[in-house]
Amino acid sequence: MNKLLITGFLIFSSLRGFSTCIAIYIAPNGHIYVAADSRRTFYLDDDKTRTESICKIHNVGNTYFAIAGFDDGGLLTAANNALGQNNDPDAAIEAFGAAMTAHYQHLMDEAQQFYPEMLKRFLANGLAEVAFFGYTDGRARVMDVQFRVYLKKNKPVVRCRVLPVGFLAVIGISKDIDDAAPDELPAKQTMLQKPDLYVQQLVELEAAKQPLTVGGPIDLLELSPDGAVWIKKSNSGATIQ
């Protein structure tokens, strides 16, 4: 891959940090509630930005997933392929992790050669998080797949890890949620009685703190063993490519 192509792919496709906020919550009723901002931000080489609205929640059959990270188009393609080729969600997640680890490894090797400053960003911020969620034997299940890059003997090494989620995961940008004072967070009563509002308010909190990277209409999904219901879905014509 020549330097011009590297410039186009890494700069025009990359996201600063994860440039999104997605909250996934397993409520006491056993349903899974997901809220995702819809802003997709491109950081251009002259420090200007371009944004568009997209839906970051996807599915193949009964397995749903939400994407936050660098090269969201590659993540979407790999997840669709893995889920389409594997009926077992665990096998699909393993195949997805292997495919994206190899893909990211190639990109990080190129980044080190041509754009070491950009590699430093990825070393600090990570590469991506993708949450897969659905039901196994009627029980809610959420798996958080994380991709990070490290230096080993001064060479980038990409690693993938898969973590089961107890009841709540916030992927993408979440520092302001993590650091929020108790009175800034949604009330416990909201968490227990209005789970859809709870995840929405978490994303709204991050959007208020990071308006340049998190924003747009919030998509809101409720998933149960009986199927999915879109509580809110932005009417955007844009798709991840």
JSON list of C-alpha atoms in Angstrom, two decimals:
[
{"chain": "A", "resi": 1, "resn": "MET", "atom": "CA", "xyz": [0.00, 0.00, 0.00]},
{"chain": "A", "resi": 2, "resn": "ASN", "atom": "CA", "xyz": [1.56, 3.30, -1.03]},
{"chain": "A", "resi": 3, "resn": "LYS", "atom": "CA", "xyz": [1.79, 6.40, 1.11]},
{"chain": "A", "resi": 4, "resn": "LEU", "atom": "CA", "xyz": [-1.05, 8.19, -0.70]},
{"chain": "A", "resi": 5, "resn": "LEU", "atom": "CA", "xyz": [-3.44, 5.32, 0.02]},
{"chain": "A", "resi": 6, "resn": "ILE", "atom": "CA", "xyz": [-2.30, 5.21, 3.63]},
{"chain": "A", "resi": 7, "resn": "THR", "atom": "CA", "xyz": [-3.05, 8.93, 3.91]},
{"chain": "A", "resi": 8, "resn": "GLY", "atom": "CA", "xyz": [-6.54, 8.49, 2.53]},
{"chain": "A", "resi": 9, "resn": "PHE", "atom": "CA", "xyz": [-7.42, 5.49, 4.67]},
{"chain": "A", "resi": 10, "resn": "LEU", "atom": "CA", "xyz": [-5.89, 6.41, 8.00]},
{"chain": "A", "resi": 11, "resn": "ILE", "atom": "CA", "xyz": [-6.69, 10.11, 8.03]},
{"chain": "A", "resi": 12, "resn": "PHE", "atom": "CA", "xyz": [-10.08, 10.22, 6.32]},
{"chain": "A", "resi": 13, "resn": "SER", "atom": "CA", "xyz": [-11.44, 7.06, 7.95]},
{"chain": "A", "resi": 14, "resn": "SER", "atom": "CA", "xyz": [-9.95, 7.37, 11.41]},
{"chain": "A", "resi": 15, "resn": "LEU", "atom": "CA", "xyz": [-11.83, 8.58, 14.46]},
{"chain": "A", "resi": 16, "resn": "ARG", "atom": "CA", "xyz": [-10.27, 10.50, 17.30]},
{"chain": "A", "resi": 17, "resn": "GLY", "atom": "CA", "xyz": [-10.71, 8.17, 20.23]},
{"chain": "A", "resi": 18, "resn": "PHE", "atom": "CA", "xyz": [-13.90, 6.29, 19.47]},
{"chain": "A", "resi": 19, "resn": "SER", "atom": "CA", "xyz": [-16.01, 9.38, 18.64]},
{"chain": "A", "resi": 20, "resn": "THR", "atom": "CA", "xyz": [-19.19, 7.71, 19.79]},
{"chain": "A", "resi": 21, "resn": "CYS", "atom": "CA", "xyz": [-21.01, 6.67, 22.94]},
{"chain": "A", "resi": 22, "resn": "ILE", "atom": "CA", "xyz": [-23.12, 3.51, 23.18]},
{"chain": "A", "resi": 23, "resn": "ALA", "atom": "CA", "xyz": [-24.72, 2.24, 26.40]},
{"chain": "A", "resi": 24, "resn": "ILE", "atom": "CA", "xyz": [-25.88, -1.38, 26.71]},
{"chain": "A", "resi": 25, "resn": "TYR", "atom": "CA", "xyz": [-27.84, -2.39, 29.82]},
{"chain": "A", "resi": 26, "resn": "ILE", "atom": "CA", "xyz": [-29.41, -5.67, 30.95]},
{"chain": "A", "resi": 27, "resn": "ALA", "atom": "CA", "xyz": [-32.42, -4.52, 32.97]},
{"chain": "A", "resi": 28, "resn": "PRO", "atom": "CA", "xyz": [-34.07, -6.37, 35.88]},
{"chain": "A", "resi": 29, "resn": "ASN", "atom": "CA", "xyz": [-36.82, -7.52, 33.49]},
{"chain": "A", "resi": 30, "resn": "GLY", "atom": "CA", "xyz": [-34.18, -9.42, 31.49]},
{"chain": "A", "resi": 31, "resn": "HIS", "atom": "CA", "xyz": [-34.48, -7.18, 28.45]},
{"chain": "A", "resi": 32, "resn": "ILE", "atom": "CA", "xyz": [-31.45, -5.54, 26.84]},
{"chain": "A", "resi": 33, "resn": "TYR", "atom": "CA", "xyz": [-31.63, -1.78, 26.27]},
{"chain": "A", "resi": 34, "resn": "VAL", "atom": "CA", "xyz": [-29.20, -0.05, 23.93]},
{"chain": "A", "resi": 35, "resn": "ALA", "atom": "CA", "xyz": [-28.75, 3.67, 23.28]},
{"chain": "A", "resi": 36, "resn": "ALA", "atom": "CA", "xyz": [-26.31, 4.96, 20.68]},
{"chain": "A", "resi": 37, "resn": "ASP", "atom": "CA", "xyz": [-25.48, 8.41, 19.42]},
{"chain": "A", "resi": 38, "resn": "SER", "atom": "CA", "xyz": [-25.66, 8.71, 15.64]},
{"chain": "A", "resi": 39, "resn": "ARG", "atom": "CA", "xyz": [-22.83, 11.12, 14.87]},
{"chain": "A", "resi": 40, "resn": "ARG", "atom": "CA", "xyz": [-19.96, 9.90, 12.72]},
{"chain": "A", "resi": 41, "resn": "THR", "atom": "CA", "xyz": [-17.03, 12.31, 12.72]},
{"chain": "A", "resi": 42, "resn": "PHE", "atom": "CA", "xyz": [-14.21, 12.48, 10.19]},
{"chain": "A", "resi": 43, "resn": "TYR", "atom": "CA", "xyz": [-11.07, 14.38, 11.18]},
{"chain": "A", "resi": 44, "resn": "LEU", "atom": "CA", "xyz": [-9.38, 15.74, 8.08]},
{"chain": "A", "resi": 45, "resn": "ASP", "atom": "CA", "xyz": [-5.71, 16.53, 7.64]},
{"chain": "A", "resi": 46, "resn": "ASP", "atom": "CA", "xyz": [-6.27, 20.30, 8.00]},
{"chain": "A", "resi": 47, "resn": "ASP", "atom": "CA", "xyz": [-7.86, 19.86, 11.47]},
{"chain": "A", "resi": 48, "resn": "LYS", "atom": "CA", "xyz": [-11.33, 20.41, 10.04]},
{"chain": "A", "resi": 49, "resn": "THR", "atom": "CA", "xyz": [-14.12, 17.92, 10.62]},
{"chain": "A", "resi": 50, "resn": "ARG", "atom": "CA", "xyz": [-17.00, 16.46, 8.67]},
{"chain": "A", "resi": 51, "resn": "THR", "atom": "CA", "xyz": [-19.94, 14.67, 10.24]},
{"chain": "A", "resi": 52, "resn": "GLU", "atom": "CA", "xyz": [-22.82, 12.49, 9.13]},
{"chain": "A", "resi": 53, "resn": "SER", "atom": "CA", "xyz": [-25.57, 10.58, 10.92]},
{"chain": "A", "resi": 54, "resn": "ILE", "atom": "CA", "xyz": [-25.56, 6.78, 10.93]},
{"chain": "A", "resi": 55, "resn": "CYS", "atom": "CA", "xyz": [-27.10, 3.99, 12.98]},
{"chain": "A", "resi": 56, "resn": "LYS", "atom": "CA", "xyz": [-24.42, 2.16, 14.98]},
{"chain": "A", "resi": 57, "resn": "ILE", "atom": "CA", "xyz": [-26.64, -0.75, 16.07]},
{"chain": "A", "resi": 58, "resn": "HIS", "atom": "CA", "xyz": [-26.80, -3.71, 13.67]},
{"chain": "A", "resi": 59, "resn": "ASN", "atom": "CA", "xyz": [-27.89, -7.33, 13.57]},
{"chain": "A", "resi": 60, "resn": "VAL", "atom": "CA", "xyz": [-27.52, -10.58, 11.70]},
{"chain": "A", "resi": 61, "resn": "GLY", "atom": "CA", "xyz": [-30.50, -12.74, 12.59]},
{"chain": "A", "resi": 62, "resn": "ASN", "atom": "CA", "xyz": [-31.05, -12.78, 16.33]},
{"chain": "A", "resi": 63, "resn": "THR", "atom": "CA", "xyz": [-27.58, -11.52, 17.22]},
{"chain": "A", "resi": 64, "resn": "TYR", "atom": "CA", "xyz": [-27.19, -7.75, 17.53]},
{"chain": "A", "resi": 65, "resn": "PHE", "atom": "CA", "xyz": [-24.00, -5.73, 17.75]},
{"chain": "A", "resi": 66, "resn": "ALA", "atom": "CA", "xyz": [-22.93, -2.12, 18.24]},
{"chain": "A", "resi": 67, "resn": "ILE", "atom": "CA", "xyz": [-19.74, -0.61, 16.86]},
{"chain": "A", "resi": 68, "resn": "ALA", "atom": "CA", "xyz": [-17.35, 1.98, 18.28]},
{"chain": "A", "resi": 69, "resn": "GLY", "atom": "CA", "xyz": [-13.91, 2.42, 16.81]},
{"chain": "A", "resi": 70, "resn": "PHE", "atom": "CA", "xyz": [-11.45, 2.95, 14.01]},
{"chain": "A", "resi": 71, "resn": "ASP", "atom": "CA", "xyz": [-12.50, 1.69, 10.57]},
{"chain": "A", "resi": 72, "resn": "ASP", "atom": "CA", "xyz": [-16.14, 1.16, 11.45]},
{"chain": "A", "resi": 73, "resn": "GLY", "atom": "CA", "xyz": [-16.79, -0.05, 7.91]},
{"chain": "A", "resi": 74, "resn": "GLY", "atom": "CA", "xyz": [-14.25, -2.83, 8.32]},
{"chain": "A", "resi": 75, "resn": "LEU", "atom": "CA", "xyz": [-15.75, -3.74, 11.69]},
{"chain": "A", "resi": 76, "resn": "LEU", "atom": "CA", "xyz": [-19.24, -3.92, 10.22]},
{"chain": "A", "resi": 77, "resn": "THR", "atom": "CA", "xyz": [-18.15, -6.10, 7.30]},
{"chain": "A", "resi": 78, "resn": "ALA", "atom": "CA", "xyz": [-16.19, -8.47, 9.52]},
{"chain": "A", "resi": 79, "resn": "ALA", "atom": "CA", "xyz": [-19.06, -8.80, 12.01]},
{"chain": "A", "resi": 80, "resn": "ASN", "atom": "CA", "xyz": [-21.61, -9.43, 9.26]},
{"chain": "A", "resi": 81, "resn": "ASN", "atom": "CA", "xyz": [-19.37, -12.05, 7.67]},
{"chain": "A", "resi": 82, "resn": "ALA", "atom": "CA", "xyz": [-18.60, -13.82, 10.95]},
{"chain": "A", "resi": 83, "resn": "LEU", "atom": "CA", "xyz": [-22.23, -13.96, 12.04]},
{"chain": "A", "resi": 84, "resn": "GLY", "atom": "CA", "xyz": [-23.38, -14.99, 8.57]},
{"chain": "A", "resi": 85, "resn": "GLN", "atom": "CA", "xyz": [-20.94, -17.90, 8.47]},
{"chain": "A", "resi": 86, "resn": "ASN", "atom": "CA", "xyz": [-21.35, -19.15, 12.04]},
{"chain": "A", "resi": 87, "resn": "ASN", "atom": "CA", "xyz": [-24.60, -20.13, 13.73]},
{"chain": "A", "resi": 88, "resn": "ASP", "atom": "CA", "xyz": [-22.87, -20.26, 17.13]},
{"chain": "A", "resi": 89, "resn": "PRO", "atom": "CA", "xyz": [-22.39, -16.68, 18.45]},
{"chain": "A", "resi": 90, "resn": "ASP", "atom": "CA", "xyz": [-19.21, -17.66, 20.31]},
{"chain": "A", "resi": 91, "resn": "ALA", "atom": "CA", "xyz": [-17.69, -19.08, 17.13]},
{"chain": "A", "resi": 92, "resn": "ALA", "atom": "CA", "xyz": [-18.75, -15.95, 15.26]},
{"chain": "A", "resi": 93, "resn": "ILE", "atom": "CA", "xyz": [-17.14, -13.68, 17.84]},
{"chain": "A", "resi": 94, "resn": "GLU", "atom": "CA", "xyz": [-13.93, -15.72, 17.69]},
{"chain": "A", "resi": 95, "resn": "ALA", "atom": "CA", "xyz": [-13.86, -15.49, 13.89]},
{"chain": "A", "resi": 96, "resn": "PHE", "atom": "CA", "xyz": [-14.60, -11.76, 14.04]},
{"chain": "A", "resi": 97, "resn": "GLY", "atom": "CA", "xyz": [-11.80, -11.18, 16.54]},
{"chain": "A", "resi": 98, "resn": "ALA", "atom": "CA", "xyz": [-9.29, -13.10, 14.43]},
{"chain": "A", "resi": 99, "resn": "ALA", "atom": "CA", "xyz": [-10.24, -11.27, 11.22]},
{"chain": "A", "resi": 100, "resn": "MET", "atom": "CA", "xyz": [-10.06, -7.80, 12.75]},
{"chain": "A", "resi": 101, "resn": "THR", "atom": "CA", "xyz": [-6.84, -8.53, 14.65]},
{"chain": "A", "resi": 102, "resn": "ALA", "atom": "CA", "xyz": [-5.14, -9.42, 11.37]},
{"chain": "A", "resi": 103, "resn": "HIS", "atom": "CA", "xyz": [-6.67, -6.39, 9.64]},
{"chain": "A", "resi": 104, "resn": "TYR", "atom": "CA", "xyz": [-5.61, -3.98, 12.37]},
{"chain": "A", "resi": 105, "resn": "GLN", "atom": "CA", "xyz": [-2.13, -5.52, 12.56]},
{"chain": "A", "resi": 106, "resn": "HIS", "atom": "CA", "xyz": [-1.56, -4.72, 8.90]},
{"chain": "A", "resi": 107, "resn": "LEU", "atom": "CA", "xyz": [-2.80, -1.15, 9.36]},
{"chain": "A", "resi": 108, "resn": "MET", "atom": "CA", "xyz": [-0.69, -0.54, 12.46]},
{"chain": "A", "resi": 109, "resn": "ASP", "atom": "CA", "xyz": [2.43, -1.84, 10.71]},
{"chain": "A", "resi": 110, "resn": "GLU", "atom": "CA", "xyz": [1.75, 0.65, 7.92]},
{"chain": "A", "resi": 111, "resn": "ALA", "atom": "CA", "xyz": [1.01, 3.43, 10.40]},
{"chain": "A", "resi": 112, "resn": "GLN", "atom": "CA", "xyz": [4.32, 2.89, 12.18]},
{"chain": "A", "resi": 113, "resn": "GLN", "atom": "CA", "xyz": [6.16, 3.15, 8.88]},
{"chain": "A", "resi": 114, "resn": "PHE", "atom": "CA", "xyz": [4.41, 6.22, 7.50]},
{"chain": "A", "resi": 115, "resn": "TYR", "atom": "CA", "xyz": [2.61, 7.97, 10.40]},
{"chain": "A", "resi": 116, "resn": "PRO", "atom": "CA", "xyz": [4.22, 7.25, 13.77]},
{"chain": "A", "resi": 117, "resn": "GLU", "atom": "CA", "xyz": [2.34, 10.15, 15.39]},
{"chain": "A", "resi": 118, "resn": "MET", "atom": "CA", "xyz": [-0.95, 8.53, 14.44]},
{"chain": "A", "resi": 119, "resn": "LEU", "atom": "CA", "xyz": [0.23, 5.23, 15.89]},
{"chain": "A", "resi": 120, "resn": "LYS", "atom": "CA", "xyz": [0.80, 7.03, 19.20]},
{"chain": "A", "resi": 121, "resn": "ARG", "atom": "CA", "xyz": [-2.88, 8.02, 19.18]},
{"chain": "A", "resi": 122, "resn": "PHE", "atom": "CA", "xyz": [-3.94, 4.43, 18.75]},
{"chain": "A", "resi": 123, "resn": "LEU", "atom": "CA", "xyz": [-1.55, 3.28, 21.46]},
{"chain": "A", "resi": 124, "resn": "ALA", "atom": "CA", "xyz": [-3.15, 5.77, 23.84]},
{"chain": "A", "resi": 125, "resn": "ASN", "atom": "CA", "xyz": [-6.81, 5.42, 22.83]},
{"chain": "A", "resi": 126, "resn": "GLY", "atom": "CA", "xyz": [-7.16, 1.85, 21.62]},
{"chain": "A", "resi": 127, "resn": "LEU", "atom": "CA", "xyz": [-8.59, 0.74, 18.31]},
{"chain": "A", "resi": 128, "resn": "ALA", "atom": "CA", "xyz": [-12.17, -0.39, 18.79]},
{"chain": "A", "resi": 129, "resn": "GLU", "atom": "CA", "xyz": [-14.88, -1.89, 20.96]},
{"chain": "A", "resi": 130, "resn": "VAL", "atom": "CA", "xyz": [-17.76, -3.92, 19.59]},
{"chain": "A", "resi": 131, "resn": "ALA", "atom": "CA", "xyz": [-20.55, -5.23, 21.80]},
{"chain": "A", "resi": 132, "resn": "PHE", "atom": "CA", "xyz": [-22.43, -8.35, 20.68]},
{"chain": "A", "resi": 133, "resn": "PHE", "atom": "CA", "xyz": [-25.72, -9.01, 22.43]},
{"chain": "A", "resi": 134, "resn": "GLY", "atom": "CA", "xyz": [-28.66, -11.37, 22.29]},
{"chain": "A", "resi": 135, "resn": "TYR", "atom": "CA", "xyz": [-30.14, -14.36, 24.09]},
{"chain": "A", "resi": 136, "resn": "THR", "atom": "CA", "xyz": [-28.85, -17.85, 24.85]},
{"chain": "A", "resi": 137, "resn": "ASP", "atom": "CA", "xyz": [-31.43, -20.29, 26.20]},
{"chain": "A", "resi": 138, "resn": "GLY", "atom": "CA", "xyz": [-33.65, -17.31, 27.01]},
{"chain": "A", "resi": 139, "resn": "ARG", "atom": "CA", "xyz": [-31.00, -15.46, 29.03]},
{"chain": "A", "resi": 140, "resn": "ALA", "atom": "CA", "xyz": [-29.60, -12.07, 28.07]},
{"chain": "A", "resi": 141, "resn": "ARG", "atom": "CA", "xyz": [-25.95, -12.09, 27.09]},
{"chain": "A", "resi": 142, "resn": "VAL", "atom": "CA", "xyz": [-23.63, -9.22, 26.21]},
{"chain": "A", "resi": 143, "resn": "MET", "atom": "CA", "xyz": [-20.01, -9.69, 25.10]},
{"chain": "A", "resi": 144, "resn": "ASP", "atom": "CA", "xyz": [-17.58, -6.77, 24.82]},
{"chain": "A", "resi": 145, "resn": "VAL", "atom": "CA", "xyz": [-14.88, -7.31, 22.17]},
{"chain": "A", "resi": 146, "resn": "GLN", "atom": "CA", "xyz": [-11.93, -4.94, 22.59]},
{"chain": "A", "resi": 147, "resn": "PHE", "atom": "CA", "xyz": [-9.02, -4.27, 20.24]},
{"chain": "A", "resi": 148, "resn": "ARG", "atom": "CA", "xyz": [-5.87, -2.54, 21.44]},
{"chain": "A", "resi": 149, "resn": "VAL", "atom": "CA", "xyz": [-2.38, -2.05, 20.07]},
{"chain": "A", "resi": 150, "resn": "TYR", "atom": "CA", "xyz": [0.81, -2.31, 22.13]},
{"chain": "A", "resi": 151, "resn": "LEU", "atom": "CA", "xyz": [4.50, -1.97, 21.42]},
{"chain": "A", "resi": 152, "resn": "LYS", "atom": "CA", "xyz": [6.64, -5.10, 21.76]},
{"chain": "A", "resi": 153, "resn": "LYS", "atom": "CA", "xyz": [10.31, -4.69, 20.95]},
{"chain": "A", "resi": 154, "resn": "ASN", "atom": "CA", "xyz": [9.32, -1.39, 19.31]},
{"chain": "A", "resi": 155, "resn": "LYS", "atom": "CA", "xyz": [6.87, -3.12, 16.98]},
{"chain": "A", "resi": 156, "resn": "PRO", "atom": "CA", "xyz": [3.09, -2.70, 17.12]},
{"chain": "A", "resi": 157, "resn": "VAL", "atom": "CA", "xyz": [1.20, -5.77, 18.29]},
{"chain": "A", "resi": 158, "resn": "VAL", "atom": "CA", "xyz": [-2.60, -5.87, 18.07]},
{"chain": "A", "resi": 159, "resn": "ARG", "atom": "CA", "xyz": [-4.50, -7.89, 20.64]},
{"chain": "A", "resi": 160, "resn": "CYS", "atom": "CA", "xyz": [-8.16, -8.76, 21.01]},
{"chain": "A", "resi": 161, "resn": "ARG", "atom": "CA", "xyz": [-9.93, -9.69, 24.21]},
{"chain": "A", "resi": 162, "resn": "VAL", "atom": "CA", "xyz": [-13.51, -10.71, 24.82]},
{"chain": "A", "resi": 163, "resn": "LEU", "atom": "CA", "xyz": [-15.17, -9.78, 28.11]},
{"chain": "A", "resi": 164, "resn": "PRO", "atom": "CA", "xyz": [-18.60, -10.86, 29.34]},
{"chain": "A", "resi": 165, "resn": "VAL", "atom": "CA", "xyz": [-20.73, -7.93, 30.54]},
{"chain": "A", "resi": 166, "resn": "GLY", "atom": "CA", "xyz": [-22.50, -8.25, 33.88]},
{"chain": "A", "resi": 167, "resn": "PHE", "atom": "CA", "xyz": [-25.31, -5.75, 33.39]},
{"chain": "A", "resi": 168, "resn": "LEU", "atom": "CA", "xyz": [-23.89, -2.52, 31.92]},
{"chain": "A", "resi": 169, "resn": "ALA", "atom": "CA", "xyz": [-21.33, -1.60, 29.29]},
{"chain": "A", "resi": 170, "resn": "VAL", "atom": "CA", "xyz": [-20.58, 1.80, 27.81]},
{"chain": "A", "resi": 171, "resn": "ILE", "atom": "CA", "xyz": [-18.39, 1.54, 24.73]},
{"chain": "A", "resi": 172, "resn": "GLY", "atom": "CA", "xyz": [-16.67, 4.32, 22.85]},
{"chain": "A", "resi": 173, "resn": "ILE", "atom": "CA", "xyz": [-16.23, 7.58, 24.74]},
{"chain": "A", "resi": 174, "resn": "SER", "atom": "CA", "xyz": [-17.21, 7.13, 28.38]},
{"chain": "A", "resi": 175, "resn": "LYS", "atom": "CA", "xyz": [-14.72, 9.13, 30.47]},
{"chain": "A", "resi": 176, "resn": "ASP", "atom": "CA", "xyz": [-17.27, 11.74, 31.53]},
{"chain": "A", "resi": 177, "resn": "ILE", "atom": "CA", "xyz": [-19.72, 9.03, 32.58]},
{"chain": "A", "resi": 178, "resn": "ASP", "atom": "CA", "xyz": [-16.95, 7.28, 34.52]},
{"chain": "A", "resi": 179, "resn": "ASP", "atom": "CA", "xyz": [-15.91, 10.53, 36.22]},
{"chain": "A", "resi": 180, "resn": "ALA", "atom": "CA", "xyz": [-19.41, 11.93, 36.81]},
{"chain": "A", "resi": 181, "resn": "ALA", "atom": "CA", "xyz": [-20.57, 12.87, 40.29]},
{"chain": "A", "resi": 182, "resn": "PRO", "atom": "CA", "xyz": [-23.49, 10.80, 41.63]},
{"chain": "A", "resi": 183, "resn": "ASP", "atom": "CA", "xyz": [-25.94, 13.66, 41.11]},
{"chain": "A", "resi": 184, "resn": "GLU", "atom": "CA", "xyz": [-24.94, 13.91, 37.42]},
{"chain": "A", "resi": 185, "resn": "LEU", "atom": "CA", "xyz": [-25.82, 10.29, 36.68]},
{"chain": "A", "resi": 186, "resn": "PRO", "atom": "CA", "xyz": [-29.32, 8.99, 35.99]},
{"chain": "A", "resi": 187, "resn": "ALA", "atom": "CA", "xyz": [-31.20, 8.17, 39.18]},
{"chain": "A", "resi": 188, "resn": "LYS", "atom": "CA", "xyz": [-31.24, 4.60, 40.46]},
{"chain": "A", "resi": 189, "resn": "GLN", "atom": "CA", "xyz": [-35.02, 4.65, 40.20]},
{"chain": "A", "resi": 190, "resn": "THR", "atom": "CA", "xyz": [-34.66, 5.42, 36.49]},
{"chain": "A", "resi": 191, "resn": "MET", "atom": "CA", "xyz": [-32.21, 2.54, 36.10]},
{"chain": "A", "resi": 192, "resn": "LEU", "atom": "CA", "xyz": [-34.64, 0.10, 37.71]},
{"chain": "A", "resi": 193, "resn": "GLN", "atom": "CA", "xyz": [-37.99, 1.35, 36.41]},
{"chain": "A", "resi": 194, "resn": "LYS", "atom": "CA", "xyz": [-37.26, 3.13, 33.12]},
{"chain": "A", "resi": 195, "resn": "PRO", "atom": "CA", "xyz": [-34.28, 1.31, 31.59]},
{"chain": "A", "resi": 196, "resn": "ASP", "atom": "CA", "xyz": [-34.79, 2.84, 28.15]},
{"chain": "A", "resi": 197, "resn": "LEU", "atom": "CA", "xyz": [-34.55, 6.33, 29.63]},
{"chain": "A", "resi": 198, "resn": "TYR", "atom": "CA", "xyz": [-31.56, 5.24, 31.71]},
{"chain": "A", "resi": 199, "resn": "VAL", "atom": "CA", "xyz": [-29.36, 4.31, 28.73]},
{"chain": "A", "resi": 200, "resn": "GLN", "atom": "CA", "xyz": [-30.57, 7.36, 26.82]},
{"chain": "A", "resi": 201, "resn": "GLN", "atom": "CA", "xyz": [-29.57, 9.67, 29.67]},
{"chain": "A", "resi": 202, "resn": "LEU", "atom": "CA", "xyz": [-26.12, 8.08, 29.89]},
{"chain": "A", "resi": 203, "resn": "VAL", "atom": "CA", "xyz": [-25.46, 8.87, 26.23]},
{"chain": "A", "resi": 204, "resn": "GLU", "atom": "CA", "xyz": [-26.94, 12.36, 26.64]},
{"chain": "A", "resi": 205, "resn": "LEU", "atom": "CA", "xyz": [-24.56, 13.00, 29.53]},
{"chain": "A", "resi": 206, "resn": "GLU", "atom": "CA", "xyz": [-21.54, 12.15, 27.38]},
{"chain": "A", "resi": 207, "resn": "ALA", "atom": "CA", "xyz": [-22.91, 14.15, 24.45]},
{"chain": "A", "resi": 208, "resn": "ALA", "atom": "CA", "xyz": [-23.29, 17.22, 26.67]},
{"chain": "A", "resi": 209, "resn": "LYS", "atom": "CA", "xyz": [-19.65, 16.92, 27.75]},
{"chain": "A", "resi": 210, "resn": "GLN", "atom": "CA", "xyz": [-18.22, 16.00, 24.33]},
{"chain": "A", "resi": 211, "resn": "PRO", "atom": "CA", "xyz": [-20.41, 17.79, 21.77]},
{"chain": "A", "resi": 212, "resn": "LEU", "atom": "CA", "xyz": [-17.77, 17.72, 19.03]},
{"chain": "A", "resi": 213, "resn": "THR", "atom": "CA", "xyz": [-17.56, 13.93, 18.98]},
{"chain": "A", "resi": 214, "resn": "VAL", "atom": "CA", "xyz": [-20.77, 12.55, 20.51]},
{"chain": "A", "resi": 215, "resn": "GLY", "atom": "CA", "xyz": [-24.14, 13.75, 19.29]},
{"chain": "A", "resi": 216, "resn": "GLY", "atom": "CA", "xyz": [-26.93, 13.58, 16.78]},
{"chain": "A", "resi": 217, "resn": "PRO", "atom": "CA", "xyz": [-30.25, 11.83, 17.37]},
{"chain": "A", "resi": 218, "resn": "ILE", "atom": "CA", "xyz": [-30.00, 8.93, 19.80]},
{"chain": "A", "resi": 219, "resn": "ASP", "atom": "CA", "xyz": [-31.07, 5.51, 18.53]},
{"chain": "A", "resi": 220, "resn": "LEU", "atom": "CA", "xyz": [-32.76, 3.40, 21.20]},
{"chain": "A", "resi": 221, "resn": "LEU", "atom": "CA", "xyz": [-33.38, -0.35, 21.01]},
{"chain": "A", "resi": 222, "resn": "GLU", "atom": "CA", "xyz": [-35.13, -2.78, 23.35]},
{"chain": "A", "resi": 223, "resn": "LEU", "atom": "CA", "xyz": [-34.27, -6.45, 22.84]},
{"chain": "A", "resi": 224, "resn": "SER", "atom": "CA", "xyz": [-36.12, -9.34, 24.47]},
{"chain": "A", "resi": 225, "resn": "PRO", "atom": "CA", "xyz": [-36.28, -13.10, 23.85]},
{"chain": "A", "resi": 226, "resn": "ASP", "atom": "CA", "xyz": [-39.33, -12.36, 21.68]},
{"chain": "A", "resi": 227, "resn": "GLY", "atom": "CA", "xyz": [-37.48, -9.95, 19.39]},
{"chain": "A", "resi": 228, "resn": "ALA", "atom": "CA", "xyz": [-36.38, -6.34, 18.99]},
{"chain": "A", "resi": 229, "resn": "VAL", "atom": "CA", "xyz": [-38.33, -3.10, 19.25]},
{"chain": "A", "resi": 230, "resn": "TRP", "atom": "CA", "xyz": [-36.90, 0.19, 18.04]},
{"chain": "A", "resi": 231, "resn": "ILE", "atom": "CA", "xyz": [-38.03, 2.76, 20.58]},
{"chain": "A", "resi": 232, "resn": "LYS", "atom": "CA", "xyz": [-36.23, 5.49, 18.64]},
{"chain": "A", "resi": 233, "resn": "LYS", "atom": "CA", "xyz": [-34.41, 5.24, 15.34]},
{"chain": "A", "resi": 234, "resn": "SER", "atom": "CA", "xyz": [-33.07, 8.20, 13.40]},
{"chain": "A", "resi": 235, "resn": "ASN", "atom": "CA", "xyz": [-34.19, 8.39, 9.80]},
{"chain": "A", "resi": 236, "resn": "SER", "atom": "CA", "xyz": [-30.73, 8.63, 8.27]},
{"chain": "A", "resi": 237, "resn": "GLY", "atom": "CA", "xyz": [-29.90, 7.58, 4.76]},
{"chain": "A", "resi": 238, "resn": "ALA", "atom": "CA", "xyz": [-26.21, 7.20, 5.56]},
{"chain": "A", "resi": 239, "resn": "THR", "atom": "CA", "xyz": [-24.67, 3.77, 5.98]},
{"chain": "A", "resi": 240, "resn": "ILE", "atom": "CA", "xyz": [-21.26, 2.70, 7.21]},
{"chain": "A", "resi": 241, "resn": "GLN", "atom": "CA", "xyz": [-18.90, 2.04, 4.32]}
]
